[in-house]
Amino acid sequence: MQEMIQYLNDHLTEEISIDHLAEKFYLSRYHMMRRFKEETGTTIHTYLSDQRLLMARDLIRQGHPATEACFLSGFQNYASFSRAY
């Protein structure tokens, strides 16, 4: 799981699918999701969203407009970003 977390952190700004992760780490998607939740206490989706929100927060603090921070931190659309933020 540490390798997967590192991969997620290194690719936060990219679109990451569960199928892509399962393929990359040679795990079934259901086993991978279950193990991730057991070991981290959160889902992969929630982990990614939380990390992206932290990145966006830092970008906003550095003076970037919220819309720019949204896309720079890996969110695909502003509506989902604003709901999460």
PDB file of N, CA and C in Angstrom:
ATOM      1  N   MET A   1       0.814  -1.201   0.000  1.00  0.00           N
ATOM      2  CA  MET A   1       0.000   0.000   0.000  1.00  0.00           C
ATOM      3  C   MET A   1       0.854   1.260   0.000  1.00  0.00           C
ATOM      4  N   GLN A   2       2.029   1.203   0.610  1.00  0.00           N
ATOM      5  CA  GLN A   2       2.900   2.382   0.627  1.00  0.00           C
ATOM      6  C   GLN A   2       3.282   2.812  -0.790  1.00  0.00           C
ATOM      7  N   GLU A   3       3.552   1.830  -1.648  1.00  0.00           N
ATOM      8  CA  GLU A   3       3.889   2.149  -3.036  1.00  0.00           C
ATOM      9  C   GLU A   3       2.703   2.806  -3.743  1.00  0.00           C
ATOM     10  N   MET A   4       1.511   2.309  -3.462  1.00  0.00           N
ATOM     11  CA  MET A   4       0.319   2.873  -4.091  1.00  0.00           C
ATOM     12  C   MET A   4       0.081   4.307  -3.596  1.00  0.00           C
ATOM     13  N   ILE A   5       0.238   4.533  -2.320  1.00  0.00           N
ATOM     14  CA  ILE A   5       0.061   5.879  -1.767  1.00  0.00           C
ATOM     15  C   ILE A   5       1.088   6.826  -2.378  1.00  0.00           C
ATOM     16  N   GLN A   6       2.316   6.362  -2.503  1.00  0.00           N
ATOM     17  CA  GLN A   6       3.344   7.200  -3.121  1.00  0.00           C
ATOM     18  C   GLN A   6       2.985   7.510  -4.571  1.00  0.00           C
ATOM     19  N   TYR A   7       2.488   6.510  -5.292  1.00  0.00           N
ATOM     20  CA  TYR A   7       2.070   6.714  -6.671  1.00  0.00           C
ATOM     21  C   TYR A   7       0.941   7.742  -6.740  1.00  0.00           C
ATOM     22  N   LEU A   8      -0.041   7.612  -5.856  1.00  0.00           N
ATOM     23  CA  LEU A   8      -1.160   8.560  -5.837  1.00  0.00           C
ATOM     24  C   LEU A   8      -0.656   9.976  -5.563  1.00  0.00           C
ATOM     25  N   ASN A   9       0.245  10.115  -4.602  1.00  0.00           N
ATOM     26  CA  ASN A   9       0.786  11.434  -4.275  1.00  0.00           C
ATOM     27  C   ASN A   9       1.586  12.020  -5.436  1.00  0.00           C
ATOM     28  N   ASP A  10       2.314  11.175  -6.143  1.00  0.00           N
ATOM     29  CA  ASP A  10       3.129  11.639  -7.266  1.00  0.00           C
ATOM     30  C   ASP A  10       2.291  12.017  -8.487  1.00  0.00           C
ATOM     31  N   HIS A  11       1.063  11.507  -8.570  1.00  0.00           N
ATOM     32  CA  HIS A  11       0.210  11.728  -9.744  1.00  0.00           C
ATOM     33  C   HIS A  11      -1.121  12.395  -9.389  1.00  0.00           C
ATOM     34  N   LEU A  12      -1.129  13.194  -8.324  1.00  0.00           N
ATOM     35  CA  LEU A  12      -2.354  13.841  -7.853  1.00  0.00           C
ATOM     36  C   LEU A  12      -3.058  14.658  -8.922  1.00  0.00           C
ATOM     37  N   THR A  13      -2.300  15.307  -9.764  1.00  0.00           N
ATOM     38  CA  THR A  13      -2.901  16.229 -10.724  1.00  0.00           C
ATOM     39  C   THR A  13      -3.410  15.519 -11.976  1.00  0.00           C
ATOM     40  N   GLU A  14      -3.191  14.214 -12.050  1.00  0.00           N
ATOM     41  CA  GLU A  14      -3.635  13.447 -13.209  1.00  0.00           C
ATOM     42  C   GLU A  14      -4.944  12.727 -12.891  1.00  0.00           C
ATOM     43  N   GLU A  15      -5.642  12.348 -13.935  1.00  0.00           N
ATOM     44  CA  GLU A  15      -6.848  11.541 -13.747  1.00  0.00           C
ATOM     45  C   GLU A  15      -6.406  10.109 -13.453  1.00  0.00           C
ATOM     46  N   ILE A  16      -6.835   9.571 -12.329  1.00  0.00           N
ATOM     47  CA  ILE A  16      -6.438   8.230 -11.907  1.00  0.00           C
ATOM     48  C   ILE A  16      -7.693   7.388 -11.720  1.00  0.00           C
ATOM     49  N   SER A  17      -7.778   6.301 -12.453  1.00  0.00           N
ATOM     50  CA  SER A  17      -8.950   5.431 -12.316  1.00  0.00           C
ATOM     51  C   SER A  17      -8.588   4.210 -11.456  1.00  0.00           C
ATOM     52  N   ILE A  18      -9.603   3.635 -10.855  1.00  0.00           N
ATOM     53  CA  ILE A  18      -9.420   2.423 -10.066  1.00  0.00           C
ATOM     54  C   ILE A  18      -8.877   1.303 -10.958  1.00  0.00           C
ATOM     55  N   ASP A  19      -9.408   1.198 -12.163  1.00  0.00           N
ATOM     56  CA  ASP A  19      -8.933   0.158 -13.082  1.00  0.00           C
ATOM     57  C   ASP A  19      -7.455   0.333 -13.412  1.00  0.00           C
ATOM     58  N   HIS A  20      -7.026   1.573 -13.616  1.00  0.00           N
ATOM     59  CA  HIS A  20      -5.617   1.844 -13.902  1.00  0.00           C
ATOM     60  C   HIS A  20      -4.741   1.421 -12.719  1.00  0.00           C
ATOM     61  N   LEU A  21      -5.164   1.767 -11.500  1.00  0.00           N
ATOM     62  CA  LEU A  21      -4.392   1.390 -10.316  1.00  0.00           C
ATOM     63  C   LEU A  21      -4.315  -0.125 -10.160  1.00  0.00           C
ATOM     64  N   ALA A  22      -5.435  -0.796 -10.352  1.00  0.00           N
ATOM     65  CA  ALA A  22      -5.465  -2.258 -10.217  1.00  0.00           C
ATOM     66  C   ALA A  22      -4.523  -2.900 -11.223  1.00  0.00           C
ATOM     67  N   GLU A  23      -4.530  -2.391 -12.425  1.00  0.00           N
ATOM     68  CA  GLU A  23      -3.643  -2.911 -13.465  1.00  0.00           C
ATOM     69  C   GLU A  23      -2.181  -2.645 -13.112  1.00  0.00           C
ATOM     70  N   LYS A  24      -1.888  -1.449 -12.680  1.00  0.00           N
ATOM     71  CA  LYS A  24      -0.523  -1.054 -12.362  1.00  0.00           C
ATOM     72  C   LYS A  24       0.054  -1.884 -11.222  1.00  0.00           C
ATOM     73  N   PHE A  25      -0.757  -2.182 -10.219  1.00  0.00           N
ATOM     74  CA  PHE A  25      -0.269  -2.889  -9.035  1.00  0.00           C
ATOM     75  C   PHE A  25      -0.646  -4.374  -9.024  1.00  0.00           C
ATOM     76  N   TYR A  26      -1.162  -4.856 -10.145  1.00  0.00           N
ATOM     77  CA  TYR A  26      -1.461  -6.283 -10.330  1.00  0.00           C
ATOM     78  C   TYR A  26      -2.377  -6.834  -9.234  1.00  0.00           C
ATOM     79  N   LEU A  27      -3.454  -6.088  -8.967  1.00  0.00           N
ATOM     80  CA  LEU A  27      -4.445  -6.505  -7.974  1.00  0.00           C
ATOM     81  C   LEU A  27      -5.826  -6.444  -8.600  1.00  0.00           C
ATOM     82  N   SER A  28      -6.741  -7.249  -8.072  1.00  0.00           N
ATOM     83  CA  SER A  28      -8.124  -7.080  -8.513  1.00  0.00           C
ATOM     84  C   SER A  28      -8.625  -5.770  -7.907  1.00  0.00           C
ATOM     85  N   ARG A  29      -9.478  -5.087  -8.630  1.00  0.00           N
ATOM     86  CA  ARG A  29      -9.944  -3.784  -8.162  1.00  0.00           C
ATOM     87  C   ARG A  29     -10.643  -3.872  -6.806  1.00  0.00           C
ATOM     88  N   TYR A  30     -11.415  -4.937  -6.582  1.00  0.00           N
ATOM     89  CA  TYR A  30     -12.162  -5.069  -5.327  1.00  0.00           C
ATOM     90  C   TYR A  30     -11.235  -5.375  -4.158  1.00  0.00           C
ATOM     91  N   HIS A  31     -10.260  -6.237  -4.380  1.00  0.00           N
ATOM     92  CA  HIS A  31      -9.279  -6.546  -3.338  1.00  0.00           C
ATOM     93  C   HIS A  31      -8.469  -5.290  -3.006  1.00  0.00           C
ATOM     94  N   MET A  32      -8.045  -4.559  -4.027  1.00  0.00           N
ATOM     95  CA  MET A  32      -7.251  -3.351  -3.838  1.00  0.00           C
ATOM     96  C   MET A  32      -8.039  -2.310  -3.031  1.00  0.00           C
ATOM     97  N   MET A  33      -9.284  -2.083  -3.397  1.00  0.00           N
ATOM     98  CA  MET A  33     -10.094  -1.083  -2.695  1.00  0.00           C
ATOM     99  C   MET A  33     -10.331  -1.494  -1.237  1.00  0.00           C
ATOM    100  N   ARG A  34     -10.587  -2.780  -1.016  1.00  0.00           N
ATOM    101  CA  ARG A  34     -10.815  -3.281   0.341  1.00  0.00           C
ATOM    102  C   ARG A  34      -9.552  -3.142   1.196  1.00  0.00           C
ATOM    103  N   ARG A  35      -8.401  -3.525   0.621  1.00  0.00           N
ATOM    104  CA  ARG A  35      -7.140  -3.432   1.356  1.00  0.00           C
ATOM    105  C   ARG A  35      -6.755  -1.977   1.649  1.00  0.00           C
ATOM    106  N   PHE A  36      -6.957  -1.101   0.681  1.00  0.00           N
ATOM    107  CA  PHE A  36      -6.645   0.314   0.883  1.00  0.00           C
ATOM    108  C   PHE A  36      -7.464   0.862   2.052  1.00  0.00           C
ATOM    109  N   LYS A  37      -8.739   0.557   2.066  1.00  0.00           N
ATOM    110  CA  LYS A  37      -9.631   1.026   3.140  1.00  0.00           C
ATOM    111  C   LYS A  37      -9.203   0.453   4.490  1.00  0.00           C
ATOM    112  N   GLU A  38      -8.845  -0.832   4.519  1.00  0.00           N
ATOM    113  CA  GLU A  38      -8.412  -1.459   5.768  1.00  0.00           C
ATOM    114  C   GLU A  38      -7.148  -0.805   6.314  1.00  0.00           C
ATOM    115  N   GLU A  39      -6.219  -0.501   5.433  1.00  0.00           N
ATOM    116  CA  GLU A  39      -4.919   0.005   5.873  1.00  0.00           C
ATOM    117  C   GLU A  39      -4.881   1.507   6.112  1.00  0.00           C
ATOM    118  N   THR A  40      -5.741   2.263   5.411  1.00  0.00           N
ATOM    119  CA  THR A  40      -5.696   3.719   5.557  1.00  0.00           C
ATOM    120  C   THR A  40      -6.906   4.279   6.300  1.00  0.00           C
ATOM    121  N   GLY A  41      -7.977   3.517   6.367  1.00  0.00           N
ATOM    122  CA  GLY A  41      -9.195   4.001   7.008  1.00  0.00           C
ATOM    123  C   GLY A  41     -10.045   4.868   6.103  1.00  0.00           C
ATOM    124  N   THR A  42      -9.672   4.973   4.837  1.00  0.00           N
ATOM    125  CA  THR A  42     -10.413   5.800   3.889  1.00  0.00           C
ATOM    126  C   THR A  42     -10.414   5.132   2.520  1.00  0.00           C
ATOM    127  N   THR A  43     -11.298   5.577   1.662  1.00  0.00           N
ATOM    128  CA  THR A  43     -11.336   5.022   0.306  1.00  0.00           C
ATOM    129  C   THR A  43     -10.288   5.717  -0.562  1.00  0.00           C
ATOM    130  N   ILE A  44      -9.973   5.115  -1.682  1.00  0.00           N
ATOM    131  CA  ILE A  44      -9.018   5.708  -2.616  1.00  0.00           C
ATOM    132  C   ILE A  44      -9.553   7.049  -3.107  1.00  0.00           C
ATOM    133  N   HIS A  45     -10.822   7.087  -3.458  1.00  0.00           N
ATOM    134  CA  HIS A  45     -11.431   8.327  -3.950  1.00  0.00           C
ATOM    135  C   HIS A  45     -11.343   9.442  -2.905  1.00  0.00           C
ATOM    136  N   THR A  46     -11.678   9.133  -1.669  1.00  0.00           N
ATOM    137  CA  THR A  46     -11.629  10.136  -0.604  1.00  0.00           C
ATOM    138  C   THR A  46     -10.195  10.591  -0.353  1.00  0.00           C
ATOM    139  N   TYR A  47      -9.256   9.649  -0.382  1.00  0.00           N
ATOM    140  CA  TYR A  47      -7.848  10.000  -0.197  1.00  0.00           C
ATOM    141  C   TYR A  47      -7.399  10.993  -1.270  1.00  0.00           C
ATOM    142  N   LEU A  48      -7.699  10.674  -2.527  1.00  0.00           N
ATOM    143  CA  LEU A  48      -7.315  11.567  -3.629  1.00  0.00           C
ATOM    144  C   LEU A  48      -7.961  12.936  -3.474  1.00  0.00           C
ATOM    145  N   SER A  49      -9.229  12.958  -3.168  1.00  0.00           N
ATOM    146  CA  SER A  49      -9.949  14.221  -3.016  1.00  0.00           C
ATOM    147  C   SER A  49      -9.347  15.051  -1.883  1.00  0.00           C
ATOM    148  N   ASP A  50      -9.067  14.432  -0.751  1.00  0.00           N
ATOM    149  CA  ASP A  50      -8.492  15.147   0.383  1.00  0.00           C
ATOM    150  C   ASP A  50      -7.118  15.721   0.041  1.00  0.00           C
ATOM    151  N   GLN A  51      -6.290  14.927  -0.620  1.00  0.00           N
ATOM    152  CA  GLN A  51      -4.950  15.396  -0.987  1.00  0.00           C
ATOM    153  C   GLN A  51      -5.025  16.544  -2.000  1.00  0.00           C
ATOM    154  N   ARG A  52      -5.943  16.437  -2.925  1.00  0.00           N
ATOM    155  CA  ARG A  52      -6.116  17.503  -3.916  1.00  0.00           C
ATOM    156  C   ARG A  52      -6.629  18.783  -3.255  1.00  0.00           C
ATOM    157  N   LEU A  53      -7.512  18.638  -2.280  1.00  0.00           N
ATOM    158  CA  LEU A  53      -8.005  19.813  -1.555  1.00  0.00           C
ATOM    159  C   LEU A  53      -6.883  20.499  -0.779  1.00  0.00           C
ATOM    160  N   LEU A  54      -6.003  19.696  -0.176  1.00  0.00           N
ATOM    161  CA  LEU A  54      -4.863  20.276   0.535  1.00  0.00           C
ATOM    162  C   LEU A  54      -3.942  21.026  -0.426  1.00  0.00           C
ATOM    163  N   MET A  55      -3.735  20.454  -1.606  1.00  0.00           N
ATOM    164  CA  MET A  55      -2.911  21.108  -2.611  1.00  0.00           C
ATOM    165  C   MET A  55      -3.569  22.418  -3.055  1.00  0.00           C
ATOM    166  N   ALA A  56      -4.878  22.380  -3.280  1.00  0.00           N
ATOM    167  CA  ALA A  56      -5.602  23.585  -3.700  1.00  0.00           C
ATOM    168  C   ALA A  56      -5.535  24.656  -2.616  1.00  0.00           C
ATOM    169  N   ARG A  57      -5.676  24.252  -1.379  1.00  0.00           N
ATOM    170  CA  ARG A  57      -5.585  25.202  -0.262  1.00  0.00           C
ATOM    171  C   ARG A  57      -4.232  25.912  -0.273  1.00  0.00           C
ATOM    172  N   ASP A  58      -3.165  25.134  -0.468  1.00  0.00           N
ATOM    173  CA  ASP A  58      -1.829  25.724  -0.499  1.00  0.00           C
ATOM    174  C   ASP A  58      -1.674  26.677  -1.689  1.00  0.00           C
ATOM    175  N   LEU A  59      -2.227  26.303  -2.829  1.00  0.00           N
ATOM    176  CA  LEU A  59      -2.151  27.170  -4.008  1.00  0.00           C
ATOM    177  C   LEU A  59      -2.915  28.480  -3.786  1.00  0.00           C
ATOM    178  N   ILE A  60      -4.073  28.391  -3.157  1.00  0.00           N
ATOM    179  CA  ILE A  60      -4.865  29.596  -2.864  1.00  0.00           C
ATOM    180  C   ILE A  60      -4.100  30.488  -1.891  1.00  0.00           C
ATOM    181  N   ARG A  61      -3.473  29.876  -0.893  1.00  0.00           N
ATOM    182  CA  ARG A  61      -2.669  30.653   0.066  1.00  0.00           C
ATOM    183  C   ARG A  61      -1.491  31.344  -0.618  1.00  0.00           C
ATOM    184  N   GLN A  62      -1.000  30.752  -1.692  1.00  0.00           N
ATOM    185  CA  GLN A  62       0.120  31.344  -2.438  1.00  0.00           C
ATOM    186  C   GLN A  62      -0.349  32.448  -3.382  1.00  0.00           C
ATOM    187  N   GLY A  63      -1.675  32.655  -3.446  1.00  0.00           N
ATOM    188  CA  GLY A  63      -2.199  33.751  -4.253  1.00  0.00           C
ATOM    189  C   GLY A  63      -2.864  33.352  -5.556  1.00  0.00           C
ATOM    190  N   HIS A  64      -2.952  32.062  -5.850  1.00  0.00           N
ATOM    191  CA  HIS A  64      -3.636  31.622  -7.065  1.00  0.00           C
ATOM    192  C   HIS A  64      -5.142  31.802  -6.892  1.00  0.00           C
ATOM    193  N   PRO A  65      -5.845  32.203  -7.937  1.00  0.00           N
ATOM    194  CA  PRO A  65      -7.310  32.263  -7.872  1.00  0.00           C
ATOM    195  C   PRO A  65      -7.879  30.848  -7.656  1.00  0.00           C
ATOM    196  N   ALA A  66      -9.043  30.774  -7.049  1.00  0.00           N
ATOM    197  CA  ALA A  66      -9.654  29.482  -6.737  1.00  0.00           C
ATOM    198  C   ALA A  66      -9.857  28.622  -7.982  1.00  0.00           C
ATOM    199  N   THR A  67     -10.276  29.232  -9.073  1.00  0.00           N
ATOM    200  CA  THR A  67     -10.501  28.465 -10.308  1.00  0.00           C
ATOM    201  C   THR A  67      -9.201  27.845 -10.803  1.00  0.00           C
ATOM    202  N   GLU A  68      -8.144  28.612 -10.769  1.00  0.00           N
ATOM    203  CA  GLU A  68      -6.842  28.100 -11.208  1.00  0.00           C
ATOM    204  C   GLU A  68      -6.358  26.997 -10.263  1.00  0.00           C
ATOM    205  N   ALA A  69      -6.503  27.204  -8.965  1.00  0.00           N
ATOM    206  CA  ALA A  69      -6.095  26.208  -7.976  1.00  0.00           C
ATOM    207  C   ALA A  69      -6.863  24.904  -8.170  1.00  0.00           C
ATOM    208  N   CYS A  70      -8.117  25.018  -8.535  1.00  0.00           N
ATOM    209  CA  CYS A  70      -8.959  23.853  -8.797  1.00  0.00           C
ATOM    210  C   CYS A  70      -8.314  22.950  -9.843  1.00  0.00           C
ATOM    211  N   PHE A  71      -7.983  23.521 -10.973  1.00  0.00           N
ATOM    212  CA  PHE A  71      -7.461  22.718 -12.077  1.00  0.00           C
ATOM    213  C   PHE A  71      -5.999  22.325 -11.869  1.00  0.00           C
ATOM    214  N   LEU A  72      -5.218  23.175 -11.227  1.00  0.00           N
ATOM    215  CA  LEU A  72      -3.818  22.840 -10.945  1.00  0.00           C
ATOM    216  C   LEU A  72      -3.693  21.692  -9.949  1.00  0.00           C
ATOM    217  N   SER A  73      -4.697  21.527  -9.102  1.00  0.00           N
ATOM    218  CA  SER A  73      -4.642  20.474  -8.095  1.00  0.00           C
ATOM    219  C   SER A  73      -5.287  19.166  -8.555  1.00  0.00           C
ATOM    220  N   GLY A  74      -5.727  19.115  -9.795  1.00  0.00           N
ATOM    221  CA  GLY A  74      -6.187  17.848 -10.343  1.00  0.00           C
ATOM    222  C   GLY A  74      -7.683  17.637 -10.418  1.00  0.00           C
ATOM    223  N   PHE A  75      -8.467  18.617 -10.005  1.00  0.00           N
ATOM    224  CA  PHE A  75      -9.918  18.475 -10.139  1.00  0.00           C
ATOM    225  C   PHE A  75     -10.293  18.646 -11.600  1.00  0.00           C
ATOM    226  N   GLN A  76     -11.260  17.882 -12.049  1.00  0.00           N
ATOM    227  CA  GLN A  76     -11.664  17.900 -13.451  1.00  0.00           C
ATOM    228  C   GLN A  76     -12.680  18.994 -13.764  1.00  0.00           C
ATOM    229  N   ASN A  77     -13.443  19.423 -12.739  1.00  0.00           N
ATOM    230  CA  ASN A  77     -14.375  20.522 -12.969  1.00  0.00           C
ATOM    231  C   ASN A  77     -14.556  21.334 -11.690  1.00  0.00           C
ATOM    232  N   TYR A  78     -14.908  22.586 -11.889  1.00  0.00           N
ATOM    233  CA  TYR A  78     -15.003  23.511 -10.770  1.00  0.00           C
ATOM    234  C   TYR A  78     -16.169  23.179  -9.840  1.00  0.00           C
ATOM    235  N   ALA A  79     -17.230  22.644 -10.374  1.00  0.00           N
ATOM    236  CA  ALA A  79     -18.401  22.328  -9.548  1.00  0.00           C
ATOM    237  C   ALA A  79     -18.053  21.288  -8.483  1.00  0.00           C
ATOM    238  N   SER A  80     -17.352  20.226  -8.867  1.00  0.00           N
ATOM    239  CA  SER A  80     -16.992  19.211  -7.880  1.00  0.00           C
ATOM    240  C   SER A  80     -15.974  19.763  -6.881  1.00  0.00           C
ATOM    241  N   PHE A  81     -15.090  20.632  -7.355  1.00  0.00           N
ATOM    242  CA  PHE A  81     -14.133  21.275  -6.458  1.00  0.00           C
ATOM    243  C   PHE A  81     -14.854  22.143  -5.425  1.00  0.00           C
ATOM    244  N   SER A  82     -15.755  22.975  -5.874  1.00  0.00           N
ATOM    245  CA  SER A  82     -16.429  23.895  -4.953  1.00  0.00           C
ATOM    246  C   SER A  82     -17.286  23.147  -3.931  1.00  0.00           C
ATOM    247  N   ARG A  83     -17.904  22.048  -4.342  1.00  0.00           N
ATOM    248  CA  ARG A  83     -18.675  21.239  -3.385  1.00  0.00           C
ATOM    249  C   ARG A  83     -17.746  20.631  -2.335  1.00  0.00           C
ATOM    250  N   ALA A  84     -16.600  20.145  -2.762  1.00  0.00           N
ATOM    251  CA  ALA A  84     -15.669  19.500  -1.846  1.00  0.00           C
ATOM    252  C   ALA A  84     -14.982  20.519  -0.935  1.00  0.00           C
ATOM    253  N   TYR A  85     -14.683  21.705  -1.477  1.00  0.00           N
ATOM    254  CA  TYR A  85     -13.950  22.708  -0.725  1.00  0.00           C
ATOM    255  C   TYR A  85     -14.870  23.364   0.287  1.00  0.00           C
TER     256      TYR A  85
END
